[in-house]
């Protein structure tokens, strides 16, 4: 069944970039009568499986919404446990990332992360920098509104320093001052857990992404679920503001 799903993927029409909101860890744990942290631990295996699945078929970019700026408002015990889990996971997965040629990147406010977490992350980014497989982008202490405010500050500073005229500000100017300036916009957004919202994630970049909202909780999501999403994506018509007739004529 798994190989059949994989064989249904058209390798000539692969999405370049898939973004995932990894939702449902807490609810998954609650269903099993466990603490929320147990769900986050369960989600680590899903991360491993999805990264492997993306690499196997040649996806270039995979962005995982790991921790939002709003998540800092969660109970301190959960935040501390999440940060500790992140450090351990990066440390334990490094050999696997190297074996699979995974390049690690990050977006978000790195200065807000605890020192140990930031050091582990930056070390892993440096060590994997020359890998040529899938680029995995961890969105940490990130939110779309935070990023847009940061972008506005950067552009305002350039104007203030006489390096940019307000009349010269174009769409490309905005793109160049986002956290994702070296990353293509997502073709696909997946949010697990059945919630139908994007929760302040990649607000600029998701303008023309195809959205998928599987009800499966993140700890149950595996690479075959990713592949099935890609098969479904390939059956959709992406028009980018054009008519269906215009798209078909090309």
Tab-separated table of C-alpha atoms in Angstrom:
chain	number	residue	atom	x	y	z
A	1	UNK	CA	0.000	0.000	0.000
A	2	UNK	CA	2.805	2.401	0.971
A	3	UNK	CA	4.802	1.645	-2.190
A	4	UNK	CA	1.610	2.049	-4.224
A	5	UNK	CA	1.069	5.580	-2.866
A	6	UNK	CA	4.687	6.428	-3.621
A	7	UNK	CA	4.414	5.069	-7.164
A	8	UNK	CA	1.402	7.324	-7.818
A	9	UNK	CA	3.530	10.442	-7.382
A	10	UNK	CA	4.438	12.197	-10.626
A	11	UNK	CA	8.145	13.031	-10.177
A	12	UNK	CA	7.872	15.638	-12.953
A	13	UNK	CA	5.329	17.661	-10.928
A	14	UNK	CA	6.825	17.614	-7.447
A	15	UNK	CA	6.158	20.585	-5.164
A	16	UNK	CA	9.351	22.467	-4.341
A	17	UNK	CA	8.371	23.376	-0.804
A	18	UNK	CA	5.999	21.816	1.725
A	19	UNK	CA	5.157	23.601	4.983
A	20	UNK	CA	3.615	21.751	7.931
A	21	UNK	CA	1.830	22.947	11.067
A	22	UNK	CA	2.441	19.968	13.350
A	23	UNK	CA	-0.790	20.117	15.358
A	24	UNK	CA	-2.521	17.655	17.656
A	25	UNK	CA	0.293	16.538	19.992
A	26	UNK	CA	-1.516	17.644	23.153
A	27	UNK	CA	-4.885	16.202	22.110
A	28	UNK	CA	-3.216	12.928	21.070
A	29	UNK	CA	-1.608	12.633	24.507
A	30	UNK	CA	-4.870	13.504	26.279
A	31	UNK	CA	-6.698	10.751	24.372
A	32	UNK	CA	-4.213	8.331	25.909
A	33	UNK	CA	-4.527	9.802	29.395
A	34	UNK	CA	-1.007	11.233	29.310
A	35	UNK	CA	0.548	14.683	29.810
A	36	UNK	CA	0.873	17.022	26.812
A	37	UNK	CA	4.657	16.562	26.745
A	38	UNK	CA	4.115	12.866	25.926
A	39	UNK	CA	2.458	14.008	22.699
A	40	UNK	CA	5.409	16.197	21.774
A	41	UNK	CA	7.714	13.229	22.348
A	42	UNK	CA	5.468	11.130	20.114
A	43	UNK	CA	5.719	13.782	17.408
A	44	UNK	CA	9.488	13.308	17.090
A	45	UNK	CA	9.006	10.000	15.246
A	46	UNK	CA	6.637	11.756	12.839
A	47	UNK	CA	9.271	14.412	12.132
A	48	UNK	CA	11.810	11.689	11.372
A	49	UNK	CA	9.425	9.815	9.075
A	50	UNK	CA	8.281	12.906	7.148
A	51	UNK	CA	11.853	14.158	6.630
A	52	UNK	CA	12.825	10.720	5.289
A	53	UNK	CA	9.749	10.635	3.055
A	54	UNK	CA	10.462	14.084	1.628
A	55	UNK	CA	14.074	13.144	0.939
A	56	UNK	CA	13.160	9.835	-0.726
A	57	UNK	CA	11.136	11.508	-3.463
A	58	UNK	CA	13.266	14.620	-3.944
A	59	UNK	CA	11.398	17.431	-2.150
A	60	UNK	CA	13.753	20.414	-1.911
A	61	UNK	CA	12.313	22.315	1.098
A	62	UNK	CA	10.298	21.167	4.114
A	63	UNK	CA	9.325	23.761	6.743
A	64	UNK	CA	8.115	22.572	10.146
A	65	UNK	CA	6.277	24.972	12.463
A	66	UNK	CA	7.960	23.799	15.668
A	67	UNK	CA	7.344	26.697	18.087
A	68	UNK	CA	5.481	29.966	17.570
A	69	UNK	CA	6.072	33.287	19.313
A	70	UNK	CA	2.665	32.758	20.945
A	71	UNK	CA	3.790	29.394	22.357
A	72	UNK	CA	5.945	31.254	24.884
A	73	UNK	CA	2.635	31.973	26.670
A	74	UNK	CA	2.068	28.288	27.421
A	75	UNK	CA	2.717	26.938	30.958
A	76	UNK	CA	6.416	27.229	31.841
A	77	UNK	CA	6.719	23.466	32.466
A	78	UNK	CA	5.558	22.705	28.920
A	79	UNK	CA	7.809	25.355	27.349
A	80	UNK	CA	10.841	24.089	29.302
A	81	UNK	CA	10.057	20.507	28.323
A	82	UNK	CA	9.665	21.488	24.660
A	83	UNK	CA	12.998	23.324	24.607
A	84	UNK	CA	14.724	20.391	26.311
A	85	UNK	CA	13.136	17.970	23.820
A	86	UNK	CA	14.275	20.149	20.926
A	87	UNK	CA	17.890	20.157	22.142
A	88	UNK	CA	17.901	16.367	22.663
A	89	UNK	CA	16.228	15.699	19.321
A	90	UNK	CA	18.675	17.824	17.328
A	91	UNK	CA	21.615	16.204	19.131
A	92	UNK	CA	20.336	12.648	18.633
A	93	UNK	CA	19.254	13.153	15.033
A	94	UNK	CA	22.468	14.754	13.764
A	95	UNK	CA	24.027	11.490	12.519
A	96	UNK	CA	20.767	10.641	10.761
A	97	UNK	CA	20.611	14.094	9.154
A	98	UNK	CA	24.156	13.688	7.852
A	99	UNK	CA	23.483	10.150	6.559
A	100	UNK	CA	20.435	11.376	4.639
A	101	UNK	CA	22.173	14.561	3.417
A	102	UNK	CA	19.587	16.770	5.173
A	103	UNK	CA	20.438	20.468	5.409
A	104	UNK	CA	19.046	22.203	8.494
A	105	UNK	CA	17.870	25.831	8.348
A	106	UNK	CA	15.822	27.997	10.698
A	107	UNK	CA	13.484	30.985	10.660
A	108	UNK	CA	12.278	32.976	13.659
A	109	UNK	CA	13.671	34.967	16.569
A	110	UNK	CA	16.781	33.000	17.516
A	111	UNK	CA	17.614	35.512	20.260
A	112	UNK	CA	14.495	34.438	22.164
A	113	UNK	CA	15.683	30.822	22.459
A	114	UNK	CA	17.537	29.566	25.559
A	115	UNK	CA	21.333	29.626	25.118
A	116	UNK	CA	21.737	25.836	25.056
A	117	UNK	CA	18.960	25.445	22.516
A	118	UNK	CA	20.345	28.171	20.252
A	119	UNK	CA	23.876	26.707	20.425
A	120	UNK	CA	22.694	23.184	19.553
A	121	UNK	CA	20.666	24.540	16.666
A	122	UNK	CA	23.421	26.752	15.242
A	123	UNK	CA	25.939	23.876	15.517
A	124	UNK	CA	23.601	21.578	13.585
A	125	UNK	CA	23.028	24.255	10.918
A	126	UNK	CA	26.794	24.684	10.516
A	127	UNK	CA	27.513	20.927	10.391
A	128	UNK	CA	24.785	20.208	7.805
A	129	UNK	CA	25.392	23.347	5.705
A	130	UNK	CA	26.918	21.509	2.734
A	131	UNK	CA	24.409	18.641	2.590
A	132	UNK	CA	22.629	18.367	-0.746
A	133	UNK	CA	19.345	16.613	0.144
A	134	UNK	CA	16.129	18.123	1.463
A	135	UNK	CA	16.483	21.433	3.318
A	136	UNK	CA	14.504	21.219	6.571
A	137	UNK	CA	13.515	24.652	7.879
A	138	UNK	CA	12.613	24.770	11.580
A	139	UNK	CA	10.279	27.667	12.382
A	140	UNK	CA	11.218	28.424	15.996
A	141	UNK	CA	9.966	31.366	18.038
A	142	UNK	CA	8.373	32.367	14.744
A	143	UNK	CA	5.122	33.982	13.674
A	144	UNK	CA	4.047	35.588	10.417
A	145	UNK	CA	3.165	38.917	12.028
A	146	UNK	CA	6.498	39.028	13.885
A	147	UNK	CA	8.290	38.431	10.575
A	148	UNK	CA	6.318	41.168	8.780
A	149	UNK	CA	7.100	43.665	11.565
A	150	UNK	CA	10.795	42.736	11.334
A	151	UNK	CA	10.674	43.168	7.552
A	152	UNK	CA	9.081	46.629	7.945
A	153	UNK	CA	11.794	47.652	10.399
A	154	UNK	CA	14.561	46.546	8.020
A	155	UNK	CA	13.072	48.459	5.084
A	156	UNK	CA	12.453	51.541	7.247
A	157	UNK	CA	16.095	51.477	8.352
A	158	UNK	CA	17.252	51.268	4.737
A	159	UNK	CA	15.098	54.301	3.886
A	160	UNK	CA	16.383	56.156	6.957
A	161	UNK	CA	20.000	55.436	5.912
A	162	UNK	CA	19.288	56.748	2.381
A	163	UNK	CA	19.971	53.320	0.893
A	164	UNK	CA	16.417	53.022	-0.436
A	165	UNK	CA	13.791	55.463	-1.712
A	166	UNK	CA	10.169	54.764	-0.651
A	167	UNK	CA	9.175	54.882	-4.352
A	168	UNK	CA	11.553	51.974	-5.019
A	169	UNK	CA	9.826	49.605	-2.590
A	170	UNK	CA	8.379	46.710	-4.603
A	171	UNK	CA	7.119	43.219	-3.857
A	172	UNK	CA	10.680	41.984	-4.367
A	173	UNK	CA	11.896	44.425	-1.676
A	174	UNK	CA	9.562	42.794	0.822
A	175	UNK	CA	10.670	39.279	-0.175
A	176	UNK	CA	14.351	40.172	0.214
A	177	UNK	CA	13.754	41.357	3.785
A	178	UNK	CA	11.775	38.360	5.035
A	179	UNK	CA	13.315	35.478	7.005
A	180	UNK	CA	12.611	33.269	3.984
A	181	UNK	CA	14.444	35.365	1.379
A	182	UNK	CA	16.484	32.323	0.240
A	183	UNK	CA	13.546	29.901	0.321
A	184	UNK	CA	10.791	29.523	-2.332
A	185	UNK	CA	7.194	30.043	-1.219
A	186	UNK	CA	5.411	26.841	-0.133
A	187	UNK	CA	3.374	24.979	-2.738
A	188	UNK	CA	1.600	23.003	-0.026
A	189	UNK	CA	0.512	23.769	3.536
A	190	UNK	CA	-0.431	20.791	5.697
A	191	UNK	CA	-2.003	21.269	9.110
A	192	UNK	CA	-2.587	18.017	10.975
A	193	UNK	CA	-5.193	17.546	13.692
A	194	UNK	CA	-8.218	18.802	11.747
A	195	UNK	CA	-8.101	22.482	12.753
A	196	UNK	CA	-8.945	24.834	9.856
A	197	UNK	CA	-6.638	27.820	10.389
A	198	UNK	CA	-3.050	28.834	9.665
A	199	UNK	CA	-2.227	30.240	13.127
A	200	UNK	CA	0.011	33.150	12.133
A	201	UNK	CA	2.275	30.983	9.957
A	202	UNK	CA	4.050	32.268	6.816
A	203	UNK	CA	1.360	34.887	6.205
A	204	UNK	CA	3.103	36.429	3.180
A	205	UNK	CA	4.493	33.209	1.725
A	206	UNK	CA	1.266	31.154	1.717
A	207	UNK	CA	-0.483	33.449	-0.794
A	208	UNK	CA	-0.832	30.722	-3.449
A	209	UNK	CA	-0.206	27.538	-1.467
A	210	UNK	CA	-2.639	24.638	-1.648
A	211	UNK	CA	-4.065	23.878	1.818
A	212	UNK	CA	-4.605	20.402	3.299
A	213	UNK	CA	-6.172	19.758	6.711
A	214	UNK	CA	-5.944	16.047	7.561
A	215	UNK	CA	-7.752	15.031	10.758
A	216	UNK	CA	-4.907	12.695	11.752
A	217	UNK	CA	-2.983	14.032	14.780
A	218	UNK	CA	0.685	14.836	14.226
A	219	UNK	CA	2.098	11.879	16.247
A	220	UNK	CA	0.188	9.532	13.883
A	221	UNK	CA	1.309	11.271	10.671
A	222	UNK	CA	3.906	9.385	8.603
A	223	UNK	CA	5.682	9.678	5.268
A	224	UNK	CA	2.920	7.772	3.448
A	225	UNK	CA	0.504	10.513	4.594
A	226	UNK	CA	2.884	13.086	3.139
A	227	UNK	CA	3.042	11.164	-0.142
A	228	UNK	CA	-0.758	10.882	-0.324
A	229	UNK	CA	-1.010	14.653	0.173
A	230	UNK	CA	1.384	15.156	-2.754
A	231	UNK	CA	-0.721	12.825	-4.943
A	232	UNK	CA	-3.823	14.863	-4.033
A	233	UNK	CA	-1.932	18.105	-4.683
A	234	UNK	CA	-0.991	16.914	-8.160
A	235	UNK	CA	-4.672	16.451	-9.014
A	236	UNK	CA	-5.489	20.107	-8.257
A	237	UNK	CA	-5.429	22.899	-10.836
A	238	UNK	CA	-3.283	25.827	-9.702
A	239	UNK	CA	-4.358	29.000	-11.481
A	240	UNK	CA	-2.459	31.831	-9.695
A	241	UNK	CA	-5.248	34.284	-10.534
A	242	UNK	CA	-5.690	33.091	-14.129
A	243	UNK	CA	-8.667	31.251	-15.590
A	244	UNK	CA	-8.667	27.499	-16.004
A	245	UNK	CA	-8.626	27.964	-19.781
A	246	UNK	CA	-5.483	30.120	-19.589
A	247	UNK	CA	-3.717	27.516	-17.468
A	248	UNK	CA	-4.689	24.656	-19.816
A	249	UNK	CA	-3.460	26.569	-22.881
A	250	UNK	CA	0.102	26.517	-21.570
